Amino acid sequence: MAALIIKYQLADGVSRDQFEDWVRTKDQPAMRSLSRVESFETYRVTGKLMGEGDASVAYVEMFDVPDLEGFTGEDMPGELVQGVMGEFMGLVKDPEFLIAEKV
């Protein structure tokens, strides 16, 4: 199983309330409806456990995807994901999309 991790900041002019409402009403229902997404959670970063200064990101999303090949080959190019991603890219800046696996 692969984990997909997305780290990002909010785009200029996008409020936390506006973004989190979009996450709850559009992003999470759409992504969770995909059969290849076992779980999907969005986390607001509230601080650093160690070190000083601000965290490097404002939000982190984590997906568990048992069939990464099917997800990237069929789900990602599909209308549902492309629609959500189009909206997402207008709400965030500097997203980093990571693929990870358990050690």
JSON list of N, CA, C and O in Angstrom, two decimals, residues 1-6 23 27-43 60-68 71 75 98 100 102:
[
{"chain": "A", "resi": 1, "resn": "MET", "atom": "N", "xyz": [0.85, -1.18, 0.00]},
{"chain": "A", "resi": 1, "resn": "MET", "atom": "CA", "xyz": [0.00, 0.00, 0.00]},
{"chain": "A", "resi": 1, "resn": "MET", "atom": "C", "xyz": [0.89, 1.23, 0.00]},
{"chain": "A", "resi": 1, "resn": "MET", "atom": "O", "xyz": [1.86, 1.30, 0.73]},
{"chain": "A", "resi": 2, "resn": "ALA", "atom": "N", "xyz": [0.52, 2.20, -0.79]},
{"chain": "A", "resi": 2, "resn": "ALA", "atom": "CA", "xyz": [1.25, 3.47, -0.84]},
{"chain": "A", "resi": 2, "resn": "ALA", "atom": "C", "xyz": [0.50, 4.52, -0.03]},
{"chain": "A", "resi": 2, "resn": "ALA", "atom": "O", "xyz": [-0.72, 4.47, 0.10]},
{"chain": "A", "resi": 3, "resn": "ALA", "atom": "N", "xyz": [1.27, 5.43, 0.50]},
{"chain": "A", "resi": 3, "resn": "ALA", "atom": "CA", "xyz": [0.70, 6.61, 1.13]},
{"chain": "A", "resi": 3, "resn": "ALA", "atom": "C", "xyz": [1.01, 7.80, 0.23]},
{"chain": "A", "resi": 3, "resn": "ALA", "atom": "O", "xyz": [2.13, 7.92, -0.26]},
{"chain": "A", "resi": 4, "resn": "LEU", "atom": "N", "xyz": [0.02, 8.61, -0.01]},
{"chain": "A", "resi": 4, "resn": "LEU", "atom": "CA", "xyz": [0.22, 9.86, -0.72]},
{"chain": "A", "resi": 4, "resn": "LEU", "atom": "C", "xyz": [0.13, 10.96, 0.32]},
{"chain": "A", "resi": 4, "resn": "LEU", "atom": "O", "xyz": [-0.82, 11.00, 1.11]},
{"chain": "A", "resi": 5, "resn": "ILE", "atom": "N", "xyz": [1.11, 11.84, 0.30]},
{"chain": "A", "resi": 5, "resn": "ILE", "atom": "CA", "xyz": [1.17, 12.94, 1.27]},
{"chain": "A", "resi": 5, "resn": "ILE", "atom": "C", "xyz": [1.28, 14.23, 0.47]},
{"chain": "A", "resi": 5, "resn": "ILE", "atom": "O", "xyz": [2.11, 14.33, -0.43]},
{"chain": "A", "resi": 6, "resn": "ILE", "atom": "N", "xyz": [0.43, 15.19, 0.80]},
{"chain": "A", "resi": 6, "resn": "ILE", "atom": "CA", "xyz": [0.49, 16.49, 0.15]},
{"chain": "A", "resi": 6, "resn": "ILE", "atom": "C", "xyz": [0.69, 17.54, 1.24]},
{"chain": "A", "resi": 6, "resn": "ILE", "atom": "O", "xyz": [-0.06, 17.58, 2.21]},
{"chain": "A", "resi": 23, "resn": "VAL", "atom": "N", "xyz": [-12.83, 21.80, 1.95]},
{"chain": "A", "resi": 23, "resn": "VAL", "atom": "CA", "xyz": [-12.30, 20.46, 2.25]},
{"chain": "A", "resi": 23, "resn": "VAL", "atom": "C", "xyz": [-13.42, 19.55, 2.72]},
{"chain": "A", "resi": 23, "resn": "VAL", "atom": "O", "xyz": [-13.57, 18.42, 2.23]},
{"chain": "A", "resi": 27, "resn": "ASP", "atom": "N", "xyz": [-13.79, 18.34, -1.21]},
{"chain": "A", "resi": 27, "resn": "ASP", "atom": "CA", "xyz": [-12.56, 17.56, -1.35]},
{"chain": "A", "resi": 27, "resn": "ASP", "atom": "C", "xyz": [-12.69, 16.18, -0.71]},
{"chain": "A", "resi": 27, "resn": "ASP", "atom": "O", "xyz": [-12.51, 15.15, -1.37]},
{"chain": "A", "resi": 28, "resn": "GLN", "atom": "N", "xyz": [-12.99, 16.14, 0.58]},
{"chain": "A", "resi": 28, "resn": "GLN", "atom": "CA", "xyz": [-13.06, 14.86, 1.27]},
{"chain": "A", "resi": 28, "resn": "GLN", "atom": "C", "xyz": [-14.15, 13.94, 0.71]},
{"chain": "A", "resi": 28, "resn": "GLN", "atom": "O", "xyz": [-13.87, 12.76, 0.46]},
{"chain": "A", "resi": 29, "resn": "PRO", "atom": "N", "xyz": [-15.37, 14.42, 0.50]},
{"chain": "A", "resi": 29, "resn": "PRO", "atom": "CA", "xyz": [-16.38, 13.51, -0.07]},
{"chain": "A", "resi": 29, "resn": "PRO", "atom": "C", "xyz": [-15.97, 12.95, -1.43]},
{"chain": "A", "resi": 29, "resn": "PRO", "atom": "O", "xyz": [-16.17, 11.76, -1.71]},
{"chain": "A", "resi": 30, "resn": "ALA", "atom": "N", "xyz": [-15.40, 13.78, -2.28]},
{"chain": "A", "resi": 30, "resn": "ALA", "atom": "CA", "xyz": [-15.00, 13.32, -3.62]},
{"chain": "A", "resi": 30, "resn": "ALA", "atom": "C", "xyz": [-13.88, 12.29, -3.53]},
{"chain": "A", "resi": 30, "resn": "ALA", "atom": "O", "xyz": [-13.97, 11.21, -4.12]},
{"chain": "A", "resi": 31, "resn": "MET", "atom": "N", "xyz": [-12.83, 12.61, -2.82]},
{"chain": "A", "resi": 31, "resn": "MET", "atom": "CA", "xyz": [-11.68, 11.70, -2.76]},
{"chain": "A", "resi": 31, "resn": "MET", "atom": "C", "xyz": [-12.02, 10.40, -2.02]},
{"chain": "A", "resi": 31, "resn": "MET", "atom": "O", "xyz": [-11.59, 9.33, -2.41]},
{"chain": "A", "resi": 32, "resn": "ARG", "atom": "N", "xyz": [-12.84, 10.51, -0.99]},
{"chain": "A", "resi": 32, "resn": "ARG", "atom": "CA", "xyz": [-13.23, 9.31, -0.24]},
{"chain": "A", "resi": 32, "resn": "ARG", "atom": "C", "xyz": [-14.18, 8.42, -1.03]},
{"chain": "A", "resi": 32, "resn": "ARG", "atom": "O", "xyz": [-14.35, 7.25, -0.70]},
{"chain": "A", "resi": 33, "resn": "SER", "atom": "N", "xyz": [-14.79, 8.95, -2.08]},
{"chain": "A", "resi": 33, "resn": "SER", "atom": "CA", "xyz": [-15.70, 8.14, -2.90]},
{"chain": "A", "resi": 33, "resn": "SER", "atom": "C", "xyz": [-14.95, 7.23, -3.87]},
{"chain": "A", "resi": 33, "resn": "SER", "atom": "O", "xyz": [-15.56, 6.32, -4.44]},
{"chain": "A", "resi": 34, "resn": "LEU", "atom": "N", "xyz": [-13.67, 7.46, -4.07]},
{"chain": "A", "resi": 34, "resn": "LEU", "atom": "CA", "xyz": [-12.90, 6.65, -5.01]},
{"chain": "A", "resi": 34, "resn": "LEU", "atom": "C", "xyz": [-12.60, 5.29, -4.40]},
{"chain": "A", "resi": 34, "resn": "LEU", "atom": "O", "xyz": [-12.13, 5.20, -3.26]},
{"chain": "A", "resi": 35, "resn": "SER", "atom": "N", "xyz": [-12.83, 4.24, -5.15]},
{"chain": "A", "resi": 35, "resn": "SER", "atom": "CA", "xyz": [-12.62, 2.89, -4.62]},
{"chain": "A", "resi": 35, "resn": "SER", "atom": "C", "xyz": [-11.16, 2.60, -4.30]},
{"chain": "A", "resi": 35, "resn": "SER", "atom": "O", "xyz": [-10.87, 1.76, -3.45]},
{"chain": "A", "resi": 36, "resn": "ARG", "atom": "N", "xyz": [-10.24, 3.28, -4.94]},
{"chain": "A", "resi": 36, "resn": "ARG", "atom": "CA", "xyz": [-8.81, 3.03, -4.70]},
{"chain": "A", "resi": 36, "resn": "ARG", "atom": "C", "xyz": [-8.25, 3.85, -3.54]},
{"chain": "A", "resi": 36, "resn": "ARG", "atom": "O", "xyz": [-7.09, 3.72, -3.20]},
{"chain": "A", "resi": 37, "resn": "VAL", "atom": "N", "xyz": [-9.07, 4.68, -2.93]},
{"chain": "A", "resi": 37, "resn": "VAL", "atom": "CA", "xyz": [-8.63, 5.46, -1.77]},
{"chain": "A", "resi": 37, "resn": "VAL", "atom": "C", "xyz": [-9.22, 4.79, -0.53]},
{"chain": "A", "resi": 37, "resn": "VAL", "atom": "O", "xyz": [-10.42, 4.81, -0.30]},
{"chain": "A", "resi": 38, "resn": "GLU", "atom": "N", "xyz": [-8.34, 4.17, 0.25]},
{"chain": "A", "resi": 38, "resn": "GLU", "atom": "CA", "xyz": [-8.78, 3.48, 1.46]},
{"chain": "A", "resi": 38, "resn": "GLU", "atom": "C", "xyz": [-9.09, 4.47, 2.58]},
{"chain": "A", "resi": 38, "resn": "GLU", "atom": "O", "xyz": [-10.03, 4.29, 3.35]},
{"chain": "A", "resi": 39, "resn": "SER", "atom": "N", "xyz": [-8.27, 5.52, 2.69]},
{"chain": "A", "resi": 39, "resn": "SER", "atom": "CA", "xyz": [-8.54, 6.56, 3.66]},
{"chain": "A", "resi": 39, "resn": "SER", "atom": "C", "xyz": [-7.94, 7.87, 3.16]},
{"chain": "A", "resi": 39, "resn": "SER", "atom": "O", "xyz": [-6.99, 7.87, 2.37]},
{"chain": "A", "resi": 40, "resn": "PHE", "atom": "N", "xyz": [-8.51, 8.97, 3.63]},
{"chain": "A", "resi": 40, "resn": "PHE", "atom": "CA", "xyz": [-8.04, 10.30, 3.24]},
{"chain": "A", "resi": 40, "resn": "PHE", "atom": "C", "xyz": [-8.36, 11.26, 4.37]},
{"chain": "A", "resi": 40, "resn": "PHE", "atom": "O", "xyz": [-9.51, 11.38, 4.79]},
{"chain": "A", "resi": 41, "resn": "GLU", "atom": "N", "xyz": [-7.34, 11.93, 4.88]},
{"chain": "A", "resi": 41, "resn": "GLU", "atom": "CA", "xyz": [-7.50, 12.89, 5.97]},
{"chain": "A", "resi": 41, "resn": "GLU", "atom": "C", "xyz": [-6.74, 14.17, 5.64]},
{"chain": "A", "resi": 41, "resn": "GLU", "atom": "O", "xyz": [-5.68, 14.13, 5.00]},
{"chain": "A", "resi": 42, "resn": "THR", "atom": "N", "xyz": [-7.28, 15.29, 6.11]},
{"chain": "A", "resi": 42, "resn": "THR", "atom": "CA", "xyz": [-6.63, 16.58, 5.97]},
{"chain": "A", "resi": 42, "resn": "THR", "atom": "C", "xyz": [-6.32, 17.10, 7.37]},
{"chain": "A", "resi": 42, "resn": "THR", "atom": "O", "xyz": [-7.19, 17.08, 8.25]},
{"chain": "A", "resi": 43, "resn": "TYR", "atom": "N", "xyz": [-5.09, 17.56, 7.58]},
{"chain": "A", "resi": 43, "resn": "TYR", "atom": "CA", "xyz": [-4.64, 18.05, 8.87]},
{"chain": "A", "resi": 43, "resn": "TYR", "atom": "C", "xyz": [-4.19, 19.51, 8.76]},
{"chain": "A", "resi": 43, "resn": "TYR", "atom": "O", "xyz": [-3.40, 19.84, 7.87]},
{"chain": "A", "resi": 60, "resn": "VAL", "atom": "N", "xyz": [-1.46, 19.39, 5.76]},
{"chain": "A", "resi": 60, "resn": "VAL", "atom": "CA", "xyz": [-0.94, 18.13, 5.26]},
{"chain": "A", "resi": 60, "resn": "VAL", "atom": "C", "xyz": [-2.13, 17.23, 4.99]},
{"chain": "A", "resi": 60, "resn": "VAL", "atom": "O", "xyz": [-3.05, 17.14, 5.81]},
{"chain": "A", "resi": 61, "resn": "GLU", "atom": "N", "xyz": [-2.12, 16.58, 3.84]},
{"chain": "A", "resi": 61, "resn": "GLU", "atom": "CA", "xyz": [-3.14, 15.59, 3.51]},
{"chain": "A", "resi": 61, "resn": "GLU", "atom": "C", "xyz": [-2.46, 14.23, 3.40]},
{"chain": "A", "resi": 61, "resn": "GLU", "atom": "O", "xyz": [-1.35, 14.12, 2.88]},
{"chain": "A", "resi": 62, "resn": "MET", "atom": "N", "xyz": [-3.15, 13.20, 3.88]},
{"chain": "A", "resi": 62, "resn": "MET", "atom": "CA", "xyz": [-2.62, 11.85, 3.81]},
{"chain": "A", "resi": 62, "resn": "MET", "atom": "C", "xyz": [-3.66, 10.91, 3.25]},
{"chain": "A", "resi": 62, "resn": "MET", "atom": "O", "xyz": [-4.79, 10.86, 3.73]},
{"chain": "A", "resi": 63, "resn": "PHE", "atom": "N", "xyz": [-3.26, 10.19, 2.21]},
{"chain": "A", "resi": 63, "resn": "PHE", "atom": "CA", "xyz": [-4.10, 9.20, 1.55]},
{"chain": "A", "resi": 63, "resn": "PHE", "atom": "C", "xyz": [-3.47, 7.83, 1.73]},
{"chain": "A", "resi": 63, "resn": "PHE", "atom": "O", "xyz": [-2.25, 7.70, 1.58]},
{"chain": "A", "resi": 64, "resn": "ASP", "atom": "N", "xyz": [-4.26, 6.80, 1.98]},
{"chain": "A", "resi": 64, "resn": "ASP", "atom": "CA", "xyz": [-3.81, 5.41, 1.87]},
{"chain": "A", "resi": 64, "resn": "ASP", "atom": "C", "xyz": [-4.42, 4.87, 0.59]},
{"chain": "A", "resi": 64, "resn": "ASP", "atom": "O", "xyz": [-5.64, 4.88, 0.41]},
{"chain": "A", "resi": 65, "resn": "VAL", "atom": "N", "xyz": [-3.54, 4.42, -0.32]},
{"chain": "A", "resi": 65, "resn": "VAL", "atom": "CA", "xyz": [-3.97, 3.97, -1.64]},
{"chain": "A", "resi": 65, "resn": "VAL", "atom": "C", "xyz": [-3.41, 2.57, -1.90]},
{"chain": "A", "resi": 65, "resn": "VAL", "atom": "O", "xyz": [-2.21, 2.44, -2.17]},
{"chain": "A", "resi": 66, "resn": "PRO", "atom": "N", "xyz": [-4.23, 1.52, -1.82]},
{"chain": "A", "resi": 66, "resn": "PRO", "atom": "CA", "xyz": [-3.74, 0.17, -2.05]},
{"chain": "A", "resi": 66, "resn": "PRO", "atom": "C", "xyz": [-3.28, -0.08, -3.49]},
{"chain": "A", "resi": 66, "resn": "PRO", "atom": "O", "xyz": [-2.39, -0.88, -3.71]},
{"chain": "A", "resi": 67, "resn": "ASP", "atom": "N", "xyz": [-3.89, 0.59, -4.45]},
{"chain": "A", "resi": 67, "resn": "ASP", "atom": "CA", "xyz": [-3.57, 0.38, -5.87]},
{"chain": "A", "resi": 67, "resn": "ASP", "atom": "C", "xyz": [-3.10, 1.71, -6.47]},
{"chain": "A", "resi": 67, "resn": "ASP", "atom": "O", "xyz": [-3.85, 2.41, -7.13]},
{"chain": "A", "resi": 68, "resn": "LEU", "atom": "N", "xyz": [-1.82, 2.03, -6.23]},
{"chain": "A", "resi": 68, "resn": "LEU", "atom": "CA", "xyz": [-1.28, 3.30, -6.70]},
{"chain": "A", "resi": 68, "resn": "LEU", "atom": "C", "xyz": [-1.28, 3.39, -8.22]},
{"chain": "A", "resi": 68, "resn": "LEU", "atom": "O", "xyz": [-1.60, 4.44, -8.78]},
{"chain": "A", "resi": 71, "resn": "PHE", "atom": "N", "xyz": [-4.75, 4.17, -9.31]},
{"chain": "A", "resi": 71, "resn": "PHE", "atom": "CA", "xyz": [-5.09, 5.52, -8.91]},
{"chain": "A", "resi": 71, "resn": "PHE", "atom": "C", "xyz": [-4.46, 6.54, -9.85]},
{"chain": "A", "resi": 71, "resn": "PHE", "atom": "O", "xyz": [-5.14, 7.45, -10.34]},
{"chain": "A", "resi": 75, "resn": "ASP", "atom": "N", "xyz": [-7.76, 6.96, -11.94]},
{"chain": "A", "resi": 75, "resn": "ASP", "atom": "CA", "xyz": [-8.49, 7.94, -11.13]},
{"chain": "A", "resi": 75, "resn": "ASP", "atom": "C", "xyz": [-7.98, 9.37, -11.36]},
{"chain": "A", "resi": 75, "resn": "ASP", "atom": "O", "xyz": [-8.78, 10.28, -11.55]},
{"chain": "A", "resi": 98, "resn": "LEU", "atom": "N", "xyz": [3.87, 13.84, -2.45]},
{"chain": "A", "resi": 98, "resn": "LEU", "atom": "CA", "xyz": [4.86, 12.81, -2.09]},
{"chain": "A", "resi": 98, "resn": "LEU", "atom": "C", "xyz": [4.23, 11.43, -2.12]},
{"chain": "A", "resi": 98, "resn": "LEU", "atom": "O", "xyz": [3.06, 11.26, -1.75]},
{"chain": "A", "resi": 100, "resn": "ALA", "atom": "N", "xyz": [4.87, 7.69, -0.47]},
{"chain": "A", "resi": 100, "resn": "ALA", "atom": "CA", "xyz": [5.63, 7.07, 0.62]},
{"chain": "A", "resi": 100, "resn": "ALA", "atom": "C", "xyz": [5.15, 5.65, 0.84]},
{"chain": "A", "resi": 100, "resn": "ALA", "atom": "O", "xyz": [4.04, 5.29, 0.44]},
{"chain": "A", "resi": 102, "resn": "LYS", "atom": "N", "xyz": [5.43, 2.34, 3.93]},
{"chain": "A", "resi": 102, "resn": "LYS", "atom": "CA", "xyz": [5.82, 1.97, 5.29]},
{"chain": "A", "resi": 102, "resn": "LYS", "atom": "C", "xyz": [7.15, 1.22, 5.25]},
{"chain": "A", "resi": 102, "resn": "LYS", "atom": "O", "xyz": [7.41, 0.42, 4.36]}
]
